[in-house]
Coordinates of C-alpha atoms and ligand atoms in Angstrom, one line a residue:
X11 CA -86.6 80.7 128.4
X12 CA -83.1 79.2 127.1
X13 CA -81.3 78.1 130.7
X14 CA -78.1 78.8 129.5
X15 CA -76.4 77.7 132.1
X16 CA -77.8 74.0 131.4
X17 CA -78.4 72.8 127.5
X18 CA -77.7 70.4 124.7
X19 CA -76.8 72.5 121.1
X20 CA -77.2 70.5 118.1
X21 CA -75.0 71.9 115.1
X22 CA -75.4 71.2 111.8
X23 CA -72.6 71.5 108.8
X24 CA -72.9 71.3 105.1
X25 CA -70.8 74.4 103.8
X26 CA -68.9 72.2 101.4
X27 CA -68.2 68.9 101.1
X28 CA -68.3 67.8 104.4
X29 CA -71.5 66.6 106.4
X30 CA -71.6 67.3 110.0
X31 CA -73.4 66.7 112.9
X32 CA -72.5 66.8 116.8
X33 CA -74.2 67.4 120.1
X34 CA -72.6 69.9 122.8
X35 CA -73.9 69.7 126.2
X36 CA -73.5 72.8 128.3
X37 CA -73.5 72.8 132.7
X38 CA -72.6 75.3 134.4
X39 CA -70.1 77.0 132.0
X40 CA -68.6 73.9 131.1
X41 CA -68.7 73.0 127.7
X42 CA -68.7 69.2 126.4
X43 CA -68.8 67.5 123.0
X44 CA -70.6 64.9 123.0
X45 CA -70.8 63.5 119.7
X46 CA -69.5 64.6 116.6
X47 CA -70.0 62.9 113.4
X48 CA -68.3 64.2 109.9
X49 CA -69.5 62.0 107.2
X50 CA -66.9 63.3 104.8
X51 CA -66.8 63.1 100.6
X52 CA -62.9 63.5 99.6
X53 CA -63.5 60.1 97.9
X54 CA -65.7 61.1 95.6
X55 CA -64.5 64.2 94.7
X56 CA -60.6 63.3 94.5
X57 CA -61.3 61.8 91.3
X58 CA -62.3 65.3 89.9
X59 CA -59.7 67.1 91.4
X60 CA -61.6 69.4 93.9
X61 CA -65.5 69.9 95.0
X62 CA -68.0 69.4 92.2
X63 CA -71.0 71.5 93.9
X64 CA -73.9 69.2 92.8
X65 CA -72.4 66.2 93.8
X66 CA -71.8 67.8 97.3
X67 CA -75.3 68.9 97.2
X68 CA -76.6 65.4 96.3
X69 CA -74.4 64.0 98.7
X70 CA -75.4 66.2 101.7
X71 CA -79.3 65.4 101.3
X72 CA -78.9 61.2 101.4
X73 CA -76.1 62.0 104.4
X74 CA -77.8 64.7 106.7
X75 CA -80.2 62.1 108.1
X76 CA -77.8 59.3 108.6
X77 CA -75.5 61.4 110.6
X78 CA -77.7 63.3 112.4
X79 CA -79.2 59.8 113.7
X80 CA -75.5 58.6 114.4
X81 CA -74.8 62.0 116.6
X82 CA -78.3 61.4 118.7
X83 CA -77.0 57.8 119.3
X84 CA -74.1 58.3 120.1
X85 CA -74.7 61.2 122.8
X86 CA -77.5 59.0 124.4
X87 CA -80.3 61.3 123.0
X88 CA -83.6 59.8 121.7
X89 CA -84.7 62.7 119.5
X90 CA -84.1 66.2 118.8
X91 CA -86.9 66.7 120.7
X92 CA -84.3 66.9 124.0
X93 CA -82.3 69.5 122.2
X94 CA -82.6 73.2 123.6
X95 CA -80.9 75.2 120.4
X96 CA -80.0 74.1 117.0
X97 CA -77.4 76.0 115.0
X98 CA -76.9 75.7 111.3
X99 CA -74.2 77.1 109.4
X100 CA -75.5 80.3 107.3
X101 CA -72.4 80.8 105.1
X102 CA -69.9 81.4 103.9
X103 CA -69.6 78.3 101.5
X104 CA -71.5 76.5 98.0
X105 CA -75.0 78.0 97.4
X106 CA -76.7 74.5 97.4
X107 CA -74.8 72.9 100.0
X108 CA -75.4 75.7 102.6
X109 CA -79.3 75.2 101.0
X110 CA -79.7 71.5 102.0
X111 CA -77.8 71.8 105.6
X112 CA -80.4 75.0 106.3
X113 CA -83.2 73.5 105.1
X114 CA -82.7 70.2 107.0
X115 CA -82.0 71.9 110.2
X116 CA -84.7 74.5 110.0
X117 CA -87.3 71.9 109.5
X118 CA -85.8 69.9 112.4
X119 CA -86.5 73.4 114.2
X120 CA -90.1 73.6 112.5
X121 CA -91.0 69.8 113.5
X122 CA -89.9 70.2 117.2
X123 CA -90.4 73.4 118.0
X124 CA -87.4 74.7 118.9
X125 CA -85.3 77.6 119.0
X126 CA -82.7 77.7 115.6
X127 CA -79.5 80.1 115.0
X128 CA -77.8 80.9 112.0
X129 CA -73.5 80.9 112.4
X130 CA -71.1 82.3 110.5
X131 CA -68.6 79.2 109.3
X132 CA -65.7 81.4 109.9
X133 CA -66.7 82.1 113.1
X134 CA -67.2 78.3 113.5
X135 CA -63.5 77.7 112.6
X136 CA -62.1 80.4 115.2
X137 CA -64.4 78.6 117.9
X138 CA -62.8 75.6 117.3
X139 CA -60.3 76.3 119.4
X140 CA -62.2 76.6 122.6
X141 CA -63.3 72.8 122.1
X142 CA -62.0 69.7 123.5
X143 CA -61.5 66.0 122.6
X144 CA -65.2 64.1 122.8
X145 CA -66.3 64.0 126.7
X146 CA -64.0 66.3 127.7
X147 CA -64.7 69.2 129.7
X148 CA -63.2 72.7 128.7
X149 CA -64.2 75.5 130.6
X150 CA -66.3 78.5 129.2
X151 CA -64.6 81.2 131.6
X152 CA -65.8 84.3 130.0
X153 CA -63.2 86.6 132.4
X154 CA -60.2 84.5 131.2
X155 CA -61.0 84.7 128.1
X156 CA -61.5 88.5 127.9
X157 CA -58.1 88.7 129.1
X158 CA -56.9 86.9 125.7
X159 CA -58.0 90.1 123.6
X160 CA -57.3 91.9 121.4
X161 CA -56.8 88.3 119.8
X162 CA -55.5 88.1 116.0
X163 CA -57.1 85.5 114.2
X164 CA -55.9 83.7 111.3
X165 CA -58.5 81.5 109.6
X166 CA -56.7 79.5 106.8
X167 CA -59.0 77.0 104.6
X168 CA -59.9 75.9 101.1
X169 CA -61.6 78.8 101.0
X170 CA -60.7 81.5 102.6
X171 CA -57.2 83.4 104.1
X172 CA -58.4 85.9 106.6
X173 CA -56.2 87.9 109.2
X174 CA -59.4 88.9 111.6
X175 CA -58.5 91.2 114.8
X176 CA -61.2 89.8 117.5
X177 CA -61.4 92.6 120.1
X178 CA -64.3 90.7 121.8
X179 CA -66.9 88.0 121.1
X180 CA -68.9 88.4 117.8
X181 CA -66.6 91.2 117.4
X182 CA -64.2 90.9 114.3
X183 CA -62.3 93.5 112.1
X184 CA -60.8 92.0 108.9
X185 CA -57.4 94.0 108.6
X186 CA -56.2 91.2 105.6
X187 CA -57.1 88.4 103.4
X188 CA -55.9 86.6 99.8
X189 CA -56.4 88.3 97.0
X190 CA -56.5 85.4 94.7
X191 CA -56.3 81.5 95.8
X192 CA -56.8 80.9 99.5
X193 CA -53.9 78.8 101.0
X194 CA -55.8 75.6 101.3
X195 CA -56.4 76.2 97.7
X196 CA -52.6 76.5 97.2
X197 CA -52.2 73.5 98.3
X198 CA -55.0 71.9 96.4
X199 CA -53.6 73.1 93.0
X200 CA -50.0 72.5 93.6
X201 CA -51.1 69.2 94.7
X202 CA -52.9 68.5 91.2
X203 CA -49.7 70.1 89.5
X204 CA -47.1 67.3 91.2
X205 CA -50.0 64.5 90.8
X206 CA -50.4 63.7 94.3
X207 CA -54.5 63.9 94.3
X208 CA -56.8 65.9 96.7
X209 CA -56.9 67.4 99.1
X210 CA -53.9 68.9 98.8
X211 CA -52.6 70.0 102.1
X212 CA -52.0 66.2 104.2
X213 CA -50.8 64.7 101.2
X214 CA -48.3 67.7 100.5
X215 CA -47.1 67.4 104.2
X216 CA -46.8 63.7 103.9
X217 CA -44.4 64.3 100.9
X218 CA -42.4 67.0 102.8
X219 CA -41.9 64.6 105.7
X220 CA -40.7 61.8 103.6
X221 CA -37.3 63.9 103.1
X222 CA -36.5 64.4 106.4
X223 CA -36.1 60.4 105.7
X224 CA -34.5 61.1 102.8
X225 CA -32.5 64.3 103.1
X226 CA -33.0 65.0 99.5
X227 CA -33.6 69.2 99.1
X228 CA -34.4 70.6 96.3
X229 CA -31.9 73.5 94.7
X230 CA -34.5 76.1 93.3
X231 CA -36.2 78.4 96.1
X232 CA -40.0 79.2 95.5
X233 CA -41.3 82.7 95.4
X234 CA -42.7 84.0 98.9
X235 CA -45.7 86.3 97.0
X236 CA -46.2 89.6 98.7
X237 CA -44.2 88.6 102.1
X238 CA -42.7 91.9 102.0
X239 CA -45.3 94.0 101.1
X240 CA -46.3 96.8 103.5
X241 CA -50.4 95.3 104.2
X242 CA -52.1 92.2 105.4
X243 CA -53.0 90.9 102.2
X244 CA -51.6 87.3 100.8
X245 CA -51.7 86.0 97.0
X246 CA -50.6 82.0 96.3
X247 CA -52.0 82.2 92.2
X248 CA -48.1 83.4 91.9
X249 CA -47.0 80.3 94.0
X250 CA -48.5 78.1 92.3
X251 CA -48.0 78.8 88.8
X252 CA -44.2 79.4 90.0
X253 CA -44.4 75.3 90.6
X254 CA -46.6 75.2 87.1
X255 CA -43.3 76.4 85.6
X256 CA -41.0 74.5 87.2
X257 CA -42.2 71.2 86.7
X258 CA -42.5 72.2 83.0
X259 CA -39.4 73.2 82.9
X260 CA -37.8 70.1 84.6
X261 CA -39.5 67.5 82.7
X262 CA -38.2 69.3 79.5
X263 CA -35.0 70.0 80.7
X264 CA -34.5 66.0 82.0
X265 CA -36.7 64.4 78.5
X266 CA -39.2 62.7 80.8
X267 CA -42.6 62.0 81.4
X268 CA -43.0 61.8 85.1
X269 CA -41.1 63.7 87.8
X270 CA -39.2 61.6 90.4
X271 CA -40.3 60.8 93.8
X272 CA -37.3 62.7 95.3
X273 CA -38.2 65.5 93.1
X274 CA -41.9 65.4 93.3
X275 CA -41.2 65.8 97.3
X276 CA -38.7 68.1 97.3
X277 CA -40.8 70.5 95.5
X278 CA -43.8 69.8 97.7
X279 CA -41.7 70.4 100.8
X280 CA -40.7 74.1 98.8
X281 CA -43.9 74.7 98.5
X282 CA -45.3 73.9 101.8
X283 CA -41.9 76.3 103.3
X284 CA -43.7 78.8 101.1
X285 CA -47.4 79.2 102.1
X286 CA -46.0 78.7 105.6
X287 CA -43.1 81.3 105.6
X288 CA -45.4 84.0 104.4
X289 CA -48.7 83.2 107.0
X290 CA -46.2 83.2 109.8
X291 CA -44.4 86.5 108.8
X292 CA -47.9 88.6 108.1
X293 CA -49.6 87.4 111.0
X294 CA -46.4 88.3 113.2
X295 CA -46.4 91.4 111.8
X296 CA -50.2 91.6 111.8
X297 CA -50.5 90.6 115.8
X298 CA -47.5 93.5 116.6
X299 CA -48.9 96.4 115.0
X300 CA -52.4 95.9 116.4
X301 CA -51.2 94.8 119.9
X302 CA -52.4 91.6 119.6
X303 CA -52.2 89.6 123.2
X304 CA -52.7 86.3 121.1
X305 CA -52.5 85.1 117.7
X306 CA -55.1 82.0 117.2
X307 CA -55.0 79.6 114.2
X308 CA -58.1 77.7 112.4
X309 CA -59.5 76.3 109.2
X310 CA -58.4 73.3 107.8
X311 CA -55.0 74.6 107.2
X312 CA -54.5 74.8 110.7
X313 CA -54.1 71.0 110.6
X314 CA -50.6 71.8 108.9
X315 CA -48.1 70.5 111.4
X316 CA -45.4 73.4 110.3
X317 CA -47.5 75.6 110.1
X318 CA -48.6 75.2 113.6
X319 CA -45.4 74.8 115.0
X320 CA -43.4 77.7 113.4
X321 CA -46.7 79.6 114.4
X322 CA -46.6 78.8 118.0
X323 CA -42.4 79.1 117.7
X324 CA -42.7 82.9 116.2
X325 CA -45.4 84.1 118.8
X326 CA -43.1 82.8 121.6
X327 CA -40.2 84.9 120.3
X328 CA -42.2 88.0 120.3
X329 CA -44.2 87.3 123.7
X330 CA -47.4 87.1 122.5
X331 CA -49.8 83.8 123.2
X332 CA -50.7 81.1 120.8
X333 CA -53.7 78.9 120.4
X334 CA -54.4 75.8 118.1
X335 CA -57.7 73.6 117.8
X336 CA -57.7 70.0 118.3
X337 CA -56.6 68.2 115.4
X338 CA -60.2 66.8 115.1
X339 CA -61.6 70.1 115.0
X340 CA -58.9 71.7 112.3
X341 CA -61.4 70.3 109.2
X342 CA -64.7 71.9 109.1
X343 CA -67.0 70.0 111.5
X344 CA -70.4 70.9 113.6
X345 CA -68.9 71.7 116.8
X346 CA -67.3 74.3 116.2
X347 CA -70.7 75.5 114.6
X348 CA -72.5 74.3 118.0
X349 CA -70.1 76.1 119.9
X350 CA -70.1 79.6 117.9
X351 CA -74.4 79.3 118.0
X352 CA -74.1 79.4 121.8
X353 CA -71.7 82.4 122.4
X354 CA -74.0 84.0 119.9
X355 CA -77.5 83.4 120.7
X356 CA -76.1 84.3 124.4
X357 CA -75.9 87.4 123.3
X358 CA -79.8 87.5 122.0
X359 CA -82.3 89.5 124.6
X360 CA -85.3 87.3 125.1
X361 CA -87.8 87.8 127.3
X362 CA -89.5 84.4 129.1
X363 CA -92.4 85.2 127.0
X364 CA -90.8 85.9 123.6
X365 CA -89.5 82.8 124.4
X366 CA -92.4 80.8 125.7
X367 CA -94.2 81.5 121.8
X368 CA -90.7 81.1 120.1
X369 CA -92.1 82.1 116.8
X370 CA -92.3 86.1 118.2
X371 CA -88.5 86.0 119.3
X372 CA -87.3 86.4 115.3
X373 CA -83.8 86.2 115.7
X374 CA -84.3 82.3 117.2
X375 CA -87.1 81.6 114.7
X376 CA -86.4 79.7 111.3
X377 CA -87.2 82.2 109.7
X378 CA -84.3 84.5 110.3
X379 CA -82.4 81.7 109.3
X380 CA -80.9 83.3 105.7
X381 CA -78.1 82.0 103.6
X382 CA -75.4 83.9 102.7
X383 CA -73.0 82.2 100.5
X384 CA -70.3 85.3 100.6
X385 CA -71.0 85.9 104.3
X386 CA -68.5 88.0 105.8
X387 CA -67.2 87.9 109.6
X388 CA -68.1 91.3 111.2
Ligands
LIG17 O1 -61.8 74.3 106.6 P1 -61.8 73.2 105.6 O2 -62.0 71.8 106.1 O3 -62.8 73.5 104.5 C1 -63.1 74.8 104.1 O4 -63.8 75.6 104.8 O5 -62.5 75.2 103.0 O6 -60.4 73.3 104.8 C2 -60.0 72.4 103.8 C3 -58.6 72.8 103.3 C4 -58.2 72.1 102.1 O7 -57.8 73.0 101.1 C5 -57.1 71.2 102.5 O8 -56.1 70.9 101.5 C6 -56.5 72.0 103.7 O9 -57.7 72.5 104.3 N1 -55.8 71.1 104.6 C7 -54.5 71.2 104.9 C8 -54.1 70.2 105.7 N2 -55.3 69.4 106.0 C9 -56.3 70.0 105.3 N3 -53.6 72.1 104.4 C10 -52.3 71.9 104.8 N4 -51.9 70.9 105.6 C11 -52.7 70.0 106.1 N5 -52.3 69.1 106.9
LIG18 ZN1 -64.0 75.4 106.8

């Protein structure tokens, strides 16, 4: 049977183009990290512009066993063999990289014997922000944490823009989401537009904080897509071809080739006011008409340093709490995957015996392990 009270989680991550491995170790309700290792591919993909799937697939099968060795090594492990749970990310994500993290893990699972979850990556993300720096304790207090709900989530990647109402664990009720580009991808594409490479988002923020150096501000004002509408949906397709435009429009108006660097930043910094302006005013919004107690921010986006403090600024005025991951755990990583795999499988009956023949308890087993690359958080 699973002592819950006392185990080692290994997670594994490959929804995209990130490889991830990291060891949690669980005592008595209090949760460490102790490794976690993200053997990431922007390189290689900043010359195209954006994730090329095969390459990330490709990528993920020469990776998975370097960094799965690193994470043993560096938690003082000698083999998976003194893990008690493994948990892979199931979706949502890229078909073959969710294929190759799966695979890997579930034959780790298969070649050890030992118990294996499936986890949601969105779930992942909102878990993030019950983790702590490496060797840290943060403590799993299941009572103080019940008194955080109804908790509004908003999980803001390269892939997805979700408003998620959590009224308890592993319990989620979408109540909005984009319609078009997620905001991570916003930031991508305008990126690509001003020629400042990928990803998007850090290099965008870098250009908006050069002109507080500067105090250059640009004189046309971006649209804010669907910030007054009456629901919880976004759209940033409008955003960005709104920039599309503009920069057209400049460089004919001006006869040049190349926008300036005062203007190239000035328009990123219009941009970035944008996405951020209308996630803060839905989510608001969002979190007062379903009683929220807290709004909680995750998903790469989430590493946006304006958006997390006109976030936290905007929950204040309205009385409601506000909670941020770690930096480190903003970007997708297997932590966060770790982490979500142990509220979950907590959740699993098992009986000593189901437990003592794994392969009966099916929800543990590799075989219930099923990718789902549209995978939705329910
Ligand atoms: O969660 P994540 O690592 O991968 C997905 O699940 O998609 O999110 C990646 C996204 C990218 O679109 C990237 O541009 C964005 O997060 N991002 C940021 C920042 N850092 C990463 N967006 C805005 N500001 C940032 N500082
Ligand atoms: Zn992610």
């Amino acid at each position: 049977m699973l002592k819950y009270s006392l185990m080692k989680i290994l997670g594994i991550e490959t929804s995209c183009d990130e490889t991830a491995a990291s060891l949690l170790d669980i005592k008595n309700g209090k949760v460490k990290v102790l490794s976690s290792i993200i053997s990431s591919q922007i390189k290689l993909h900043a010359k195209y512009g954006g994730v090329v799937p095969s390459l990330a697939a490709r990528e993920h099968v020469k990776n998975l066993p370097k960094v799965l060795k690193l994470t043993l090594l560096r938690s003082n492990l000698n083999s998976v063999a003194d893990v008690d749970l493994i948990a892979t990310t199931r979706g949502p994500g890229l078909i073959s990289s969710l294929l190759i993290g799966t695979t890997f893990a579930k034959t780790l699972a298969w070649k050890y014997n030992k118990p294996i979850i499936g986890v949601n990556h969105l779930e992942g993300h909102i878990y993030s922000n019950w983790l702590k720096p490496i060797r840290e304790f943060s403590i799993l207090n299941f009572k103080f944490s019940k008194k955080m709900f109804p908790i509004l989530n908003l999980i803001v990647s390269g892939g997805h823009t979700e408003l998620a109402i959590m009224t308890d664990f592993g319990k989620y009720k979408i109540i909005g989401r984009t319609l078009d580009d997620a905001a991570g991808e916003a930031f991508d594409k305008i990126a690509r537009i001003l020629g400042l490479g990928y990803p998007g988002g850090p290099v965008i923020s870098q250009e908006a904080e050069r002109l507080q150096v500067t105090g250059y501000r640009l004189q046309k004002k971006l649209p804010r897509p669907m910030i007054n509408s009456k629901d919880f949906n976004f759209s940033f397709a409008g955003l960005k071809t709104a920039v599309l435009y503009l920069v057209r429009d400049l460089l004919k108006d001006k006869k040049i080739k190349k926008l300036g660097k005062p203007t190239t930043a000035g328009i990123a910094a219009e941009s970035q006011q944008a996405i951020v302006d209308v996630l803060v005013a839905k989510t608001v919004d969002a979190a007062e008409k379903y009683k929220a107690k807290s709004i909680m921010l995750s998903g790469g986006v989430s590493a946006n340093k304006l958006l997390r403090t006109e976030l936290e600024k905007a929950a204040a005025k309205k009385g409601i709490k506000f909670f941020k991951p770690e930096m480190k755990y903003t970007t997708d990583n297997a932590s966060m995957i770790a982490l979500a795999g142990y509220w979950q499988s907590k959740n699993i009956k098992t009986t000593p015996k189901s437990f003592a023949t794994r392969r009966e308890n099916k929800k543990l087993d590799r075989q219930n392990v099923k990718v789902d690359a549209n995978l939705e958080l329910v």
